Coordinates of C-alpha atoms in Angstrom, one line a residue:
Chain B
M1 CA 0.0 0.0 0.0
F2 CA 2.9 2.3 0.8
T3 CA 4.3 1.9 -2.7
G4 CA 0.9 2.3 -4.3
R5 CA 0.2 5.5 -2.5
F6 CA 3.6 6.9 -3.4
R7 CA 3.1 6.1 -7.0
L8 CA -0.3 7.7 -7.0
L9 CA 1.2 10.8 -5.5
Q10 CA 3.9 10.9 -8.1
R11 CA 1.3 10.6 -10.9
S12 CA -0.9 13.3 -9.5
A13 CA 2.1 15.6 -8.9
G14 CA 3.3 15.3 -12.5
A15 CA 6.9 16.2 -12.8
A16 CA 7.0 18.0 -9.5
M17 CA 9.6 16.7 -7.0
L18 CA 8.0 15.5 -3.8
C19 CA 8.9 13.8 -0.6
W20 CA 6.4 11.7 1.3
V21 CA 6.9 10.2 4.7
L22 CA 4.4 8.6 7.0
A23 CA 5.9 7.1 10.1
T24 CA 5.0 6.2 13.7
G25 CA 6.9 7.5 16.6
P26 CA 9.1 10.5 17.0
A27 CA 9.8 12.5 13.9
P28 CA 13.2 11.8 12.3
A29 CA 16.0 14.3 12.6
E30 CA 15.0 17.4 10.8
T31 CA 16.9 19.0 8.0
P32 CA 17.8 22.7 8.6
D33 CA 15.1 23.9 6.2
A34 CA 12.3 21.8 7.8
H35 CA 9.0 23.5 8.3
R36 CA 6.6 22.0 10.8
I37 CA 2.8 22.2 11.1
V38 CA 1.4 20.7 14.2
V39 CA -2.1 19.1 14.0
K40 CA -3.6 19.4 17.4
N41 CA -7.1 20.0 18.9
F42 CA -8.6 19.7 15.4
M43 CA -6.6 22.6 14.0
F44 CA -3.5 23.1 11.8
A45 CA -1.0 25.3 13.6
P46 CA 0.1 27.6 12.1
M47 CA -2.9 27.8 9.8
T48 CA -0.8 29.6 7.2
L49 CA 2.9 28.9 6.6
T50 CA 5.2 30.8 4.2
V51 CA 8.2 28.9 2.9
K52 CA 10.8 29.3 0.1
A53 CA 10.5 27.1 -3.0
G54 CA 12.2 23.8 -2.5
S55 CA 11.2 23.6 1.1
T56 CA 9.8 20.5 2.7
V57 CA 6.8 21.0 5.0
T58 CA 6.1 18.3 7.7
W59 CA 2.7 17.9 9.4
S60 CA 2.6 16.0 12.6
N61 CA -0.6 14.8 14.2
M62 CA -0.7 15.3 18.0
D63 CA -4.4 14.4 18.4
E64 CA -5.8 11.1 19.5
E65 CA -8.0 11.3 16.4
P66 CA -6.5 10.6 13.0
H67 CA -6.2 13.5 10.5
T68 CA -5.2 13.8 6.9
V69 CA -3.5 16.5 4.9
S70 CA -5.3 16.8 1.6
S71 CA -4.5 19.4 -1.1
D72 CA -7.5 21.1 -2.6
T73 CA -6.1 20.4 -6.0
G74 CA -5.1 16.8 -5.4
L75 CA -1.4 17.7 -5.5
F76 CA -0.8 15.9 -2.2
R77 CA -2.8 13.6 0.1
S78 CA -1.4 12.0 3.2
G79 CA -3.8 9.2 4.0
A80 CA -4.9 8.8 7.6
M81 CA -2.2 10.0 10.0
D82 CA -2.7 8.3 13.4
T83 CA -1.4 9.9 16.6
N84 CA 2.3 10.9 16.4
E85 CA 2.4 10.1 12.7
I86 CA 3.9 12.6 10.2
F87 CA 3.5 13.5 6.6
S88 CA 6.0 15.6 4.5
F89 CA 5.7 17.2 1.1
K90 CA 8.3 19.2 -0.8
F91 CA 7.1 22.4 -2.5
D92 CA 9.1 23.1 -5.6
K93 CA 7.0 25.8 -7.3
P94 CA 6.0 29.2 -5.9
G95 CA 2.3 29.5 -5.3
T96 CA -0.5 29.3 -2.7
Y97 CA -1.5 25.8 -1.7
H98 CA -4.7 25.2 0.3
F99 CA -5.2 22.0 2.2
T100 CA -7.8 20.4 4.4
C101 CA -8.3 17.3 6.6
S102 CA -10.5 15.0 4.6
I103 CA -11.9 13.4 7.9
H104 CA -12.7 16.8 9.4
P105 CA -13.2 19.2 6.5
R106 CA -13.6 22.2 8.8
M107 CA -9.8 22.0 9.4
V108 CA -8.1 24.1 6.8
G109 CA -4.6 25.5 6.2
T110 CA -2.5 27.2 3.5
I111 CA 1.1 27.0 2.4
V112 CA 2.5 30.0 0.6
V113 CA 5.6 29.2 -1.4
D114 CA 7.7 32.2 -2.4
Chain T
M1 CA -34.2 13.3 30.2
A2 CA -35.1 10.0 31.9
D3 CA -37.2 10.4 35.0
E4 CA -36.9 8.2 38.1
K5 CA -39.7 5.9 37.0
S6 CA -38.1 5.2 33.7
L7 CA -34.8 4.7 35.4
N8 CA -36.3 2.1 37.6
S9 CA -38.0 0.3 34.8
R10 CA -34.7 0.5 32.9
R11 CA -33.0 -1.2 35.8
S12 CA -35.5 -4.0 35.9
A13 CA -35.2 -4.4 32.2
L14 CA -31.4 -4.7 32.5
K15 CA -31.9 -7.6 35.0
C16 CA -34.1 -9.4 32.5
M17 CA -31.9 -9.2 29.4
A18 CA -28.7 -10.9 28.7
F19 CA -27.0 -7.7 27.5
G20 CA -29.5 -5.3 28.8
G21 CA -31.0 -2.5 26.8
A22 CA -31.6 1.2 27.3
G23 CA -32.7 4.1 25.2
T24 CA -35.7 5.4 23.4
L25 CA -38.0 3.5 21.2
F26 CA -40.2 5.0 18.5
A27 CA -43.5 3.6 17.5
L28 CA -45.0 4.7 14.2
A29 CA -48.7 5.2 14.2
G30 CA -50.5 6.9 11.4
G31 CA -47.3 8.1 10.0
V32 CA -46.1 9.9 13.2
L33 CA -43.4 8.3 15.3
T34 CA -44.0 8.5 19.1
P35 CA -41.2 8.0 21.5
I36 CA -41.6 5.3 24.2
E37 CA -39.1 4.5 26.8
L38 CA -37.4 1.3 25.6
A39 CA -36.8 -0.1 29.0
A40 CA -40.5 0.4 29.9
A41 CA -41.5 -1.2 26.7
V42 CA -39.4 -4.3 27.2
A43 CA -40.2 -4.6 30.9
D44 CA -43.7 -5.8 30.3
N45 CA -45.3 -8.3 27.9
Q46 CA -47.4 -5.7 26.2
G47 CA -44.3 -3.8 25.5
A48 CA -42.7 -6.8 24.0
A49 CA -45.7 -7.2 21.7
R50 CA -45.4 -3.6 20.8
A51 CA -41.8 -4.1 19.9
G52 CA -43.0 -6.3 17.0
K53 CA -41.1 -8.3 14.5
P54 CA -37.5 -7.3 14.0
L55 CA -37.1 -5.7 10.6
F56 CA -33.4 -4.9 10.7
V57 CA -30.5 -3.8 12.9
Q58 CA -28.2 -0.8 12.5
I59 CA -24.6 -0.9 13.7
S60 CA -22.2 2.0 13.2
D61 CA -18.8 3.4 13.7
T62 CA -17.0 0.1 14.5
H63 CA -13.7 1.9 13.9
I64 CA -11.7 -1.4 13.7
G65 CA -8.0 -0.4 14.2
F66 CA -8.7 2.2 16.9
N67 CA -6.6 1.3 20.0
K68 CA -6.5 4.4 22.2
E69 CA -7.4 4.9 25.8
A70 CA -11.1 5.6 25.0
N71 CA -11.4 1.9 24.1
P72 CA -8.3 -0.2 23.7
D73 CA -10.2 -3.2 22.4
V74 CA -12.8 -2.2 19.8
N75 CA -12.8 -5.8 18.5
R76 CA -14.2 -7.0 21.8
T77 CA -17.0 -4.5 21.8
L78 CA -17.9 -5.3 18.2
M79 CA -18.0 -9.0 19.2
Q80 CA -20.3 -8.1 22.1
T81 CA -22.5 -6.3 19.7
I82 CA -22.6 -9.2 17.3
S83 CA -23.5 -11.5 20.2
L84 CA -26.3 -9.1 21.1
V85 CA -27.7 -9.3 17.5
N86 CA -27.2 -13.1 17.3
G87 CA -28.9 -13.5 20.7
M88 CA -32.1 -11.6 19.7
S89 CA -35.1 -13.9 20.3
E90 CA -36.3 -13.3 16.8
Q91 CA -33.4 -13.0 14.4
P92 CA -33.5 -10.0 12.1
R93 CA -32.5 -11.0 8.5
L94 CA -31.0 -7.7 7.6
I95 CA -28.2 -5.6 9.2
I96 CA -27.0 -2.2 8.0
H97 CA -23.7 -0.6 8.9
T98 CA -23.7 3.2 8.6
G99 CA -19.9 3.6 8.1
D100 CA -16.6 4.1 9.7
I101 CA -16.1 0.3 9.5
T102 CA -12.4 1.0 10.0
H103 CA -10.4 3.7 11.7
L104 CA -7.6 4.3 9.2
S105 CA -8.8 2.6 6.0
K106 CA -6.1 -0.1 6.3
P107 CA -6.6 -3.4 4.4
A108 CA -5.9 -5.3 7.6
E109 CA -8.6 -3.4 9.5
F110 CA -11.1 -4.1 6.7
D111 CA -10.1 -7.8 6.8
I112 CA -10.6 -8.1 10.5
A113 CA -14.0 -6.3 10.2
Q114 CA -15.2 -8.6 7.5
Q115 CA -14.1 -11.6 9.4
M116 CA -16.0 -10.5 12.4
F117 CA -19.1 -9.5 10.4
S118 CA -19.2 -13.1 9.0
G119 CA -20.1 -14.2 12.5
L120 CA -23.5 -12.4 12.2
R121 CA -26.4 -14.7 11.8
T122 CA -28.2 -12.1 9.7
T123 CA -28.3 -13.3 6.1
E124 CA -28.0 -9.8 4.5
M125 CA -25.7 -6.9 5.3
H126 CA -25.6 -3.5 3.7
T127 CA -23.0 -0.8 4.2
V128 CA -22.2 2.8 3.4
P129 CA -18.6 4.2 3.8
G130 CA -17.6 6.7 6.5
E131 CA -14.8 9.2 6.0
H132 CA -12.5 7.0 8.0
D133 CA -13.1 4.2 5.4
T134 CA -12.0 6.4 2.5
T135 CA -8.6 7.9 3.6
D136 CA -6.5 5.6 1.5
A137 CA -4.9 7.3 -1.5
T138 CA -6.9 5.4 -4.1
V139 CA -10.1 5.3 -2.1
S140 CA -10.3 1.6 -3.1
E141 CA -10.1 -0.5 0.0
Y142 CA -13.7 0.1 0.9
F143 CA -15.0 -0.3 -2.6
N144 CA -12.9 -3.4 -3.3
R145 CA -14.8 -5.1 -0.5
F146 CA -18.2 -3.4 -0.3
G147 CA -18.6 -1.7 -3.7
K148 CA -20.3 -4.5 -5.5
A149 CA -23.9 -3.6 -4.4
S150 CA -23.5 -0.1 -5.8
R151 CA -21.3 -0.9 -8.8
N152 CA -18.6 1.1 -7.0
K153 CA -20.7 4.3 -6.7
G154 CA -21.3 3.7 -3.0
Y155 CA -25.0 4.7 -3.2
Y156 CA -27.7 2.2 -4.2
S157 CA -31.2 1.1 -3.2
F158 CA -32.8 -2.2 -2.4
D159 CA -36.1 -3.5 -1.0
H160 CA -36.6 -5.6 2.1
A161 CA -39.8 -6.7 3.7
G162 CA -41.8 -4.2 1.8
V163 CA -39.6 -1.3 2.8
H164 CA -37.5 0.6 0.3
F165 CA -34.0 1.3 1.5
I166 CA -31.7 4.0 0.1
A167 CA -28.0 3.9 0.9
L168 CA -26.3 7.2 0.3
V169 CA -22.7 8.5 0.4
N170 CA -21.9 11.9 1.9
V171 CA -18.2 11.5 2.7
L172 CA -16.5 11.6 -0.7
Q173 CA -17.0 15.2 -1.8
F174 CA -15.9 17.4 1.2
K175 CA -15.3 21.0 0.4
A176 CA -12.8 22.9 2.6
G177 CA -14.6 24.3 5.6
G178 CA -17.8 22.6 4.6
L179 CA -20.2 19.8 5.7
G180 CA -20.7 16.5 4.0
T181 CA -21.9 16.5 0.4
L182 CA -24.2 14.3 -1.6
G183 CA -23.6 16.0 -4.9
A184 CA -25.8 16.7 -8.0
E185 CA -25.2 13.3 -9.5
Q186 CA -26.3 11.4 -6.4
L187 CA -29.4 13.6 -5.9
A188 CA -30.4 13.1 -9.5
W189 CA -30.1 9.3 -9.0
V190 CA -32.3 9.5 -5.9
A191 CA -35.0 11.4 -7.9
A192 CA -34.9 8.7 -10.5
D193 CA -35.0 6.0 -7.9
L194 CA -38.0 7.4 -6.2
K195 CA -39.9 8.3 -9.3
G196 CA -43.0 6.2 -9.7
R197 CA -42.9 4.9 -6.1
T198 CA -46.2 5.4 -4.2
D199 CA -46.4 7.7 -1.3
S200 CA -47.3 4.8 0.9
T201 CA -44.0 3.0 0.4
P202 CA -42.1 3.0 3.7
I203 CA -38.6 4.5 3.1
V204 CA -35.4 4.1 5.1
V205 CA -32.6 6.3 4.1
F206 CA -29.1 5.8 5.5
A207 CA -25.8 7.5 5.2
H208 CA -22.8 7.9 7.4
M209 CA -22.8 11.6 8.3
P210 CA -26.1 13.1 9.6
L211 CA -28.4 14.2 6.8
W212 CA -29.5 17.2 8.9
T213 CA -27.4 19.8 10.5
I214 CA -26.7 18.9 14.1
Y215 CA -23.6 21.0 14.7
E216 CA -22.0 22.9 11.8
P217 CA -18.7 23.9 13.5
W218 CA -17.8 20.2 13.7
G219 CA -19.2 19.3 10.3
W220 CA -22.1 17.3 11.8
G221 CA -24.4 17.7 8.8
T222 CA -24.8 17.5 5.1
G223 CA -24.6 20.7 3.1
D224 CA -27.0 19.8 0.3
S225 CA -29.4 17.6 2.3
E226 CA -32.4 19.9 1.6
P227 CA -32.9 18.8 -2.0
L228 CA -33.0 15.2 -0.7
M229 CA -35.5 16.0 2.0
A230 CA -37.7 17.8 -0.6
Q231 CA -37.9 14.5 -2.5
L232 CA -38.7 12.5 0.6
R233 CA -41.5 14.7 2.1
R234 CA -44.3 13.2 0.1
F235 CA -43.8 9.8 1.6
G236 CA -45.9 8.7 4.5
S237 CA -43.1 7.0 6.5
V238 CA -39.5 8.1 6.1
T239 CA -36.7 7.0 8.5
V240 CA -33.3 8.6 8.2
L241 CA -30.5 6.7 9.9
N242 CA -26.9 8.0 10.3
G243 CA -23.8 7.4 12.4
H244 CA -20.7 9.5 12.6
I245 CA -21.3 11.3 15.9
H246 CA -21.1 8.2 18.2
Q247 CA -24.2 9.2 20.1
I248 CA -28.0 9.3 19.8
V249 CA -29.5 12.4 18.4
Q250 CA -33.1 12.3 17.2
K251 CA -35.5 14.6 15.4
V252 CA -39.1 14.1 14.1
E253 CA -40.3 16.4 11.4
G254 CA -43.7 15.6 9.8
N255 CA -43.6 12.0 8.6
M256 CA -39.8 11.9 8.8
T257 CA -37.8 10.5 11.7
F258 CA -34.1 11.2 12.0
H259 CA -31.9 9.1 14.2
T260 CA -28.1 8.8 14.7
A261 CA -26.7 5.6 16.2
R262 CA -24.2 4.9 18.9
S263 CA -20.8 3.6 17.9
T264 CA -19.7 0.1 18.9
A265 CA -16.2 1.5 19.5
Y266 CA -16.0 4.7 21.5
P267 CA -18.2 7.6 22.5
Q268 CA -17.7 11.2 21.3
P269 CA -18.5 14.4 23.2
I270 CA -21.8 16.3 23.0
A271 CA -21.8 18.9 20.3
G272 CA -19.5 21.8 21.1
V273 CA -18.0 20.3 24.2
G274 CA -14.2 20.4 23.9
P275 CA -11.9 21.2 21.0
G276 CA -13.5 18.7 18.5
P277 CA -15.3 15.4 17.9
G278 CA -12.5 13.1 19.1
P279 CA -12.7 10.0 21.3
L280 CA -14.3 10.6 24.6
K281 CA -12.6 9.0 27.6
V282 CA -15.0 7.7 30.2
A283 CA -14.7 5.3 33.2
A284 CA -14.4 1.7 32.2
D285 CA -17.7 0.8 33.7
Q286 CA -19.4 3.6 31.9
L287 CA -18.1 2.7 28.4
P288 CA -20.6 -0.2 27.7
T289 CA -23.5 2.1 28.5
M290 CA -22.3 4.5 25.7
L291 CA -21.8 1.8 23.0
G292 CA -24.5 -0.1 21.2
L293 CA -26.8 -0.6 18.2
T294 CA -30.2 0.4 16.9
S295 CA -32.9 -2.1 16.0
V296 CA -35.9 -1.3 13.9
S297 CA -39.0 -3.5 14.2
V298 CA -42.2 -3.7 12.3
V299 CA -45.1 -3.5 14.7
K300 CA -48.1 -3.8 12.4
H301 CA -47.8 -4.4 8.7
P302 CA -47.5 -2.5 6.6
W303 CA -46.9 0.8 8.4
S304 CA -45.7 0.7 11.9
Q305 CA -42.1 0.8 12.7
V306 CA -40.2 0.9 16.0
L307 CA -36.7 2.1 16.6
S308 CA -35.0 1.0 19.7
D309 CA -31.5 1.4 21.0
A310 CA -29.6 -1.2 23.0
T311 CA -26.3 -0.7 24.8
L312 CA -23.6 -3.2 25.7
A313 CA -24.2 -2.6 29.4

């Protein structure tokens, strides 16, 4: 399933470079340019994050309820992140990227890529 | 809500029943559902007669794969629920599952759920997906297993014991910040499905998320449910069954009865209490009183239906 998801993401992302990680337990060592969004109390925090092109953004779920990170355009989709699981995506192109939790669609956030 | 008298009769009912039962029961007479205390109804023989022939049972939100503190063993509570159904004095032939079969849409979770469902003595089972069943990237795990009845659309209809059942999907077209969505295509399908059916046909509609707005800030509702209700209002008996919120909320509007079922896995907070609709931790001895199923019985053919809720306590 892991491979299948990865392939699907590659297809939907076209030629864009991307990085996808979903792991249980503590987050791996962060690269210096890592950008983190915490998912807690049914909210993305921060709700808006501005990063430079080429940055990898990591979402980590701190709730006891699973959440997803799902791009409004289908560019990225995490699958269910259980407690303490993380998802990362590398943003190569400047633009504004809106995302939601497909389990709790009231949860919304935005990545602005300069 | 329950007064002392009904609490007493509930207690006596609990003594009489293998798994006990508690909640509210609805009797349909002349197209209007009237609430009756379930415990009071089962405590006397007349009540048992009123409860009628079991038509079908609804289970919901089994969340196989959930393992947090609110219920570390959801398999066990589903097994208890299955035993409760199998132990009913008159076996219902049909069971419906109103979604969130799994917690994380994992193949292994679906496999365990299917294996457990195979222990049901009911001969027919119908399902709709919850949003927890459709988080896999290809949204295929649910449909590979349960999509046949609907040719992979998720929504379909069937008839059982003279009642027309409509299974709907409102978890696949979320819009950011919005409620569940049925979508134009599904609504057009419902219109075609209902066309030509007489007003006297009893209708049961079921979907995962509530088909009326219970609490918008938590997404407890369906944004485009009104066009659906407009199509259903002409019928003399409409029962709308949902899950999703892991607790019973009911509404009666004209000939339509709305009812959400308890989960078999874990309770959720009352609308608006706390940061969001996550698992609600309760004392271990309280948990069985907050989990359970809904059973619907026919009291008098062809019209009367009874909804009753049983807990695992």
